[in-house]
C-alpha atoms as a PDB file:
ATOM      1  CA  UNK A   1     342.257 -17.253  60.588  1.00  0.00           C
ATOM      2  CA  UNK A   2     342.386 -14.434  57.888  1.00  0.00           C
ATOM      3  CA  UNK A   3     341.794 -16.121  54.481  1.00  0.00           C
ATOM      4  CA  UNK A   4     342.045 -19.506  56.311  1.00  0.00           C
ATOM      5  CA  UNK A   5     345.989 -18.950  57.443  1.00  0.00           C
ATOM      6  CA  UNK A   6     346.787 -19.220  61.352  1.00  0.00           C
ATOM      7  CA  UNK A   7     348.526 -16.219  61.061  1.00  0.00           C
ATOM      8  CA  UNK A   8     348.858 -13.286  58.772  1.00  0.00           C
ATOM      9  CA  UNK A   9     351.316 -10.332  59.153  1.00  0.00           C
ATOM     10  CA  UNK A  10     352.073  -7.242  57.025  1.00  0.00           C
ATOM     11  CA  UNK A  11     354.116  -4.072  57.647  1.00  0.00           C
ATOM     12  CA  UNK A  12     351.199  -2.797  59.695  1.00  0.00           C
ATOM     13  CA  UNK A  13     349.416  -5.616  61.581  1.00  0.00           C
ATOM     14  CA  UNK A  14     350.036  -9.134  62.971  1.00  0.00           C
ATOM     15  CA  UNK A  15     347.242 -11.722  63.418  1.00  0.00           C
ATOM     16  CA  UNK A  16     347.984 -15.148  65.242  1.00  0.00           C
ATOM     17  CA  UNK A  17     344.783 -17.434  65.086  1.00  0.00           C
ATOM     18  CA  UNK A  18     344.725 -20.559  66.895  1.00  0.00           C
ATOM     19  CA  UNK A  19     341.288 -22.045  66.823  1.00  0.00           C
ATOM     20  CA  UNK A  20     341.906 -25.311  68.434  1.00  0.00           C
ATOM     21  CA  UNK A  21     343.468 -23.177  71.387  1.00  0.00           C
ATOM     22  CA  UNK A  22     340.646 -20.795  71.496  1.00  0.00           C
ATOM     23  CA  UNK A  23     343.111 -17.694  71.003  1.00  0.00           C
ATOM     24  CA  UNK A  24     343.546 -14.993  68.587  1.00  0.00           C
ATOM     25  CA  UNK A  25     346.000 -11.596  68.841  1.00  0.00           C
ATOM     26  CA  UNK A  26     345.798  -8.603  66.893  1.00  0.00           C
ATOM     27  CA  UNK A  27     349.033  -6.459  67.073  1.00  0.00           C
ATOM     28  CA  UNK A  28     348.681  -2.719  64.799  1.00  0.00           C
ATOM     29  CA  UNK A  29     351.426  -0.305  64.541  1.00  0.00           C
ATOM     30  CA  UNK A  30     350.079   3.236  63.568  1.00  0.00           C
ATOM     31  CA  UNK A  31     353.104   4.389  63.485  1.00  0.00           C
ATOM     32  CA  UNK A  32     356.988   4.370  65.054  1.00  0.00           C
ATOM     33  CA  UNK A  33     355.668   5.347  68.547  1.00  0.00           C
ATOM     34  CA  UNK A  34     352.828   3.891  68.845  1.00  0.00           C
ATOM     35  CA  UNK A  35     351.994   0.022  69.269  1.00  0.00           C
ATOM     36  CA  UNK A  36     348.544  -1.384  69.822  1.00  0.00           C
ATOM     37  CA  UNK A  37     347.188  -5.277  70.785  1.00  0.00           C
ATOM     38  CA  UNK A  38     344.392  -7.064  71.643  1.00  0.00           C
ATOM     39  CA  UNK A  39     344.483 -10.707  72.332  1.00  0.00           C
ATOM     40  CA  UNK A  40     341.454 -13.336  73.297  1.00  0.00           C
ATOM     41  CA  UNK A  41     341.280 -16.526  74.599  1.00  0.00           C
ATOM     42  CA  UNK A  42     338.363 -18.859  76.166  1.00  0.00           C
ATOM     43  CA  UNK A  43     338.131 -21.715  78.386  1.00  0.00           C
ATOM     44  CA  UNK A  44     335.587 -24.307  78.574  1.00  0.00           C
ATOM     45  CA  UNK A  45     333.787 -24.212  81.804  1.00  0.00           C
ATOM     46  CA  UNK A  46     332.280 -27.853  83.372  1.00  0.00           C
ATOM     47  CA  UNK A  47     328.889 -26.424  83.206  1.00  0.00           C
ATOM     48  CA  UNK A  48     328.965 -26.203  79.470  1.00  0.00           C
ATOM     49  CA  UNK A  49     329.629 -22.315  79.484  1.00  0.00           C
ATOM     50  CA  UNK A  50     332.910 -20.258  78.320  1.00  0.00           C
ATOM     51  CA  UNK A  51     334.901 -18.107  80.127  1.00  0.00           C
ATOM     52  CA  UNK A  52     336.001 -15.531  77.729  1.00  0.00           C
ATOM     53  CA  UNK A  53     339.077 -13.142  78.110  1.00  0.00           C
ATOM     54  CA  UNK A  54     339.555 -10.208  76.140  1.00  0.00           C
ATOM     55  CA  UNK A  55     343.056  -8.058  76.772  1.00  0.00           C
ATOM     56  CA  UNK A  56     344.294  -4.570  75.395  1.00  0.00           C
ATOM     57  CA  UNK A  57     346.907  -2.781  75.456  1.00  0.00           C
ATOM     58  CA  UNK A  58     349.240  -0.110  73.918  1.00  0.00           C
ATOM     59  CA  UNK A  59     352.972   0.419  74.597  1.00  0.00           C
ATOM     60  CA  UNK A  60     355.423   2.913  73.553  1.00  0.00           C
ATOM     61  CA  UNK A  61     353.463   5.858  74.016  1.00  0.00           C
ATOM     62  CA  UNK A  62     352.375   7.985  77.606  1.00  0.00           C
ATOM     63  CA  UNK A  63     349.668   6.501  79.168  1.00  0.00           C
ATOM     64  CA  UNK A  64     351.020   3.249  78.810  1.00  0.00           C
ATOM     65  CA  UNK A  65     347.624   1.738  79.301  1.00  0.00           C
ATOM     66  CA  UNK A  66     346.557  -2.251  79.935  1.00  0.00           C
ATOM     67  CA  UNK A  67     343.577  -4.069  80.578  1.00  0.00           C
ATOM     68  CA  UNK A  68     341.256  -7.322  80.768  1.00  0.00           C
ATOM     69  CA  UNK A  69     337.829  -8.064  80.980  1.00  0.00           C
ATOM     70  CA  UNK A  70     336.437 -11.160  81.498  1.00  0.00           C
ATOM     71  CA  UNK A  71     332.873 -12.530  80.178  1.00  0.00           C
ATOM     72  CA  UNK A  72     330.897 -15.855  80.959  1.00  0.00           C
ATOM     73  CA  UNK A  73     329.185 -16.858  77.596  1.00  0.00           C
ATOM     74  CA  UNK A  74     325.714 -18.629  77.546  1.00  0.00           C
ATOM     75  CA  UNK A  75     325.301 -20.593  74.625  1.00  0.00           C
ATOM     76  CA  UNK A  76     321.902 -21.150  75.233  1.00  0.00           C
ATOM     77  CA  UNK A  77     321.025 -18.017  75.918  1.00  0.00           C
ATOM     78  CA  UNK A  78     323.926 -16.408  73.241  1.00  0.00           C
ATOM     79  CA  UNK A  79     324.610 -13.997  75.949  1.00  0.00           C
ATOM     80  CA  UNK A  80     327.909 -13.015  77.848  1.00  0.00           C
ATOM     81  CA  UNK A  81     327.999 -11.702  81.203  1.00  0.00           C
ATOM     82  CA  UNK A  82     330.721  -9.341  82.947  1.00  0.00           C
ATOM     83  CA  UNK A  83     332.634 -11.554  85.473  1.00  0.00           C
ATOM     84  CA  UNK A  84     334.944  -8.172  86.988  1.00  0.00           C
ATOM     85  CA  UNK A  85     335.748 -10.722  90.278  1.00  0.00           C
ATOM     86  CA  UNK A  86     338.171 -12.792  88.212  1.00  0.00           C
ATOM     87  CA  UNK A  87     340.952 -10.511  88.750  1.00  0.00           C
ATOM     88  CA  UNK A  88     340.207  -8.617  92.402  1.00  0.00           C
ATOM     89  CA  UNK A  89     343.116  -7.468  93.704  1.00  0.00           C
ATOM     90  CA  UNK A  90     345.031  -7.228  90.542  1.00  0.00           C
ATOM     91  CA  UNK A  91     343.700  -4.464  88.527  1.00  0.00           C
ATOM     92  CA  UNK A  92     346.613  -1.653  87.638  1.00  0.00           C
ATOM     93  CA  UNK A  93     346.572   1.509  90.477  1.00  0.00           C
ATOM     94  CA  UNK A  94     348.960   4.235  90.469  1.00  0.00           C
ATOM     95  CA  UNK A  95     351.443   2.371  92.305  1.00  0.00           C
ATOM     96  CA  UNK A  96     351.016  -0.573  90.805  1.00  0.00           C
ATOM     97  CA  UNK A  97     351.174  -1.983  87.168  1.00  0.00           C
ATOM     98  CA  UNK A  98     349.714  -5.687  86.113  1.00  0.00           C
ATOM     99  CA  UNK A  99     350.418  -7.122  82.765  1.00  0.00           C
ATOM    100  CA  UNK A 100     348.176 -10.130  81.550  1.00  0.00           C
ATOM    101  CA  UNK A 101     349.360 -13.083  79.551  1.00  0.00           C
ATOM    102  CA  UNK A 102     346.044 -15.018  78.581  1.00  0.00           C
ATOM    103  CA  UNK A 103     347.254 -18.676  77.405  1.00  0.00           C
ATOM    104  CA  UNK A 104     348.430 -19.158  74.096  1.00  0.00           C
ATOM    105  CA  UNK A 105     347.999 -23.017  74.741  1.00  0.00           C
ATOM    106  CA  UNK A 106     347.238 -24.849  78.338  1.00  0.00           C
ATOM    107  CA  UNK A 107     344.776 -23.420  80.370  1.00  0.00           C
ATOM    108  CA  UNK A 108     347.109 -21.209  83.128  1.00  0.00           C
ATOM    109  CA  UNK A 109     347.159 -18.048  83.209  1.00  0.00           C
ATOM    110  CA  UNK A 110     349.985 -15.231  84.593  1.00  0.00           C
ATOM    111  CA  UNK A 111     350.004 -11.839  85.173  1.00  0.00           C
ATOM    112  CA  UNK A 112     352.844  -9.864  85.944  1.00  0.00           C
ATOM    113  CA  UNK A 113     352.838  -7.017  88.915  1.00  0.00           C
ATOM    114  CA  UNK A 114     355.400  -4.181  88.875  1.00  0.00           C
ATOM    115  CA  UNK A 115     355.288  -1.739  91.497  1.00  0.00           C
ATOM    116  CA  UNK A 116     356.695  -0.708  94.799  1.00  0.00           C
ATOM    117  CA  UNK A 117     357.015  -4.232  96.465  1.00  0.00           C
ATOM    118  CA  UNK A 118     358.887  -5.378  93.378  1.00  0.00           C
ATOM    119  CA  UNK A 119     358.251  -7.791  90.473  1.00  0.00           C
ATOM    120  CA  UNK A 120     356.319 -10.790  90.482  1.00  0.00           C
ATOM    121  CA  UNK A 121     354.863 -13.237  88.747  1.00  0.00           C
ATOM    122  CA  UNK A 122     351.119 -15.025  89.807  1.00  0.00           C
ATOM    123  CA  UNK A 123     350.196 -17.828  87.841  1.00  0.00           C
ATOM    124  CA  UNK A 124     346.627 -18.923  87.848  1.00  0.00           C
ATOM    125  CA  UNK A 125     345.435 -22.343  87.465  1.00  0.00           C
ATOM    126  CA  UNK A 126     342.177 -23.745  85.729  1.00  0.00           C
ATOM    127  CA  UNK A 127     339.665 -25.977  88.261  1.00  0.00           C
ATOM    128  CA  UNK A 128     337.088 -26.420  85.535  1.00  0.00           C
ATOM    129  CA  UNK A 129     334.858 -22.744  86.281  1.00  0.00           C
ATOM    130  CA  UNK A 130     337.660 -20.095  86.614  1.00  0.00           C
ATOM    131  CA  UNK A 131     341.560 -19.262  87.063  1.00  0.00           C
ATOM    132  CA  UNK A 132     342.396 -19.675  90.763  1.00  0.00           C
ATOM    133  CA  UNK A 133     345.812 -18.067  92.103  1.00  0.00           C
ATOM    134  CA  UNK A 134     348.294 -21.063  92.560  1.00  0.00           C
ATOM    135  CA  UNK A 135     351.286 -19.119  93.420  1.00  0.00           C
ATOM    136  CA  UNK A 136     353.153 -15.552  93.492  1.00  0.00           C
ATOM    137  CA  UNK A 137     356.447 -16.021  92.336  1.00  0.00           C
ATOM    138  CA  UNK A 138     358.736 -12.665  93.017  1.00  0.00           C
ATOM    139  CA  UNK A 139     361.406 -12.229  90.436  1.00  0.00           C
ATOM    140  CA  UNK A 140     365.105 -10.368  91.315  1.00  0.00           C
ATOM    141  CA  UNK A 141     365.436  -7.566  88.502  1.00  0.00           C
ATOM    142  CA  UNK A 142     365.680  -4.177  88.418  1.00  0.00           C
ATOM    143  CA  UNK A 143     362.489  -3.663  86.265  1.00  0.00           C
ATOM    144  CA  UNK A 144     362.193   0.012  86.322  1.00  0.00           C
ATOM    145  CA  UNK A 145     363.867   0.522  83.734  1.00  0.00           C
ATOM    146  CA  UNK A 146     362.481  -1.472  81.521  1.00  0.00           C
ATOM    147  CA  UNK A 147     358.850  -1.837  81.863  1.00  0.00           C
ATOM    148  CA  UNK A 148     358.033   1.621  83.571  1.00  0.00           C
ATOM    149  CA  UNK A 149     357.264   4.924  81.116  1.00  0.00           C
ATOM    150  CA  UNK A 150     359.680   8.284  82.210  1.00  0.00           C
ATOM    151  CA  UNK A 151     356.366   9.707  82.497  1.00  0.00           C
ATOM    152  CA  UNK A 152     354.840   8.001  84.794  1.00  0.00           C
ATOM    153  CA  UNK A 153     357.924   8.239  86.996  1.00  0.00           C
END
């Protein structure tokens, strides 16, 4: 953590640090309007490898843009390798807008769609190499308002 703490957090930034988890997020505010993250997690894969997600974001200002990559790490090698197939099929389009919640603890993993067929939730479970979709959970709310910029109206 910073300075050995967990978690740190001024006027400006927020750090949460939790090693045993494998996750860390960053939150900056450079000002009223504008809000910036990143947050990280890893999982240990069963062939000794990690899987290693990396998610950013900013809100509160037009584009309104998210995303994740995803890396295998080699520690034998000390190399990481773009895995881009982790999340086919939910990558943000113009219709469509996907939020990412890597775990804080546990190993699942959600992300949330908004778009023209609605809300929903998919929730991704661990089997030892990689998430794998378990289930797509559609949620009743009007979430236009809320979670869409003006802008991009």
């Amino acid at each position: 953590g910073v300075d050995g703490r967990d978690s740190y957090e001024n006027e400006r930034i927020s750090v949460r640090n939790k090693p045993k988890n494998g996750y860390v997020s960053v939150t900056w505010w450079g000002n009223v309007e504008r809000h910036e993250f990143m947050d990280a997690c890893y999982w240990t894969r069963s062939n000794g490898h990690r899987l290693l997600g990396i998610y950013f974001g900013g809100t509160d200002q037009y584009p309104n843009i998210h995303f994740v990559c995803f890396y295998d790490y080699d520690p034998k090698k000390n190399t990481l390798t773009p895995e881009p197939q982790i999340i086919d099929g939910f990558r943000t389009t113009e219709d469509t807008k996907y939020y990412y919640d890597l775990p804080e603890e546990g190993k699942e993993f959600r992300i949330s769609e908004f778009g023209e067929r609605g809300h929903y939730i998919h929730t991704f479970k661990w089997d030892g190499m990689k998430p794998v979709l378990s289930q797509s959970e559609k949620i009743e709310e009007d979430y236009e308002e809320e979670h869409c910029d003006e802008e991009e109206e």
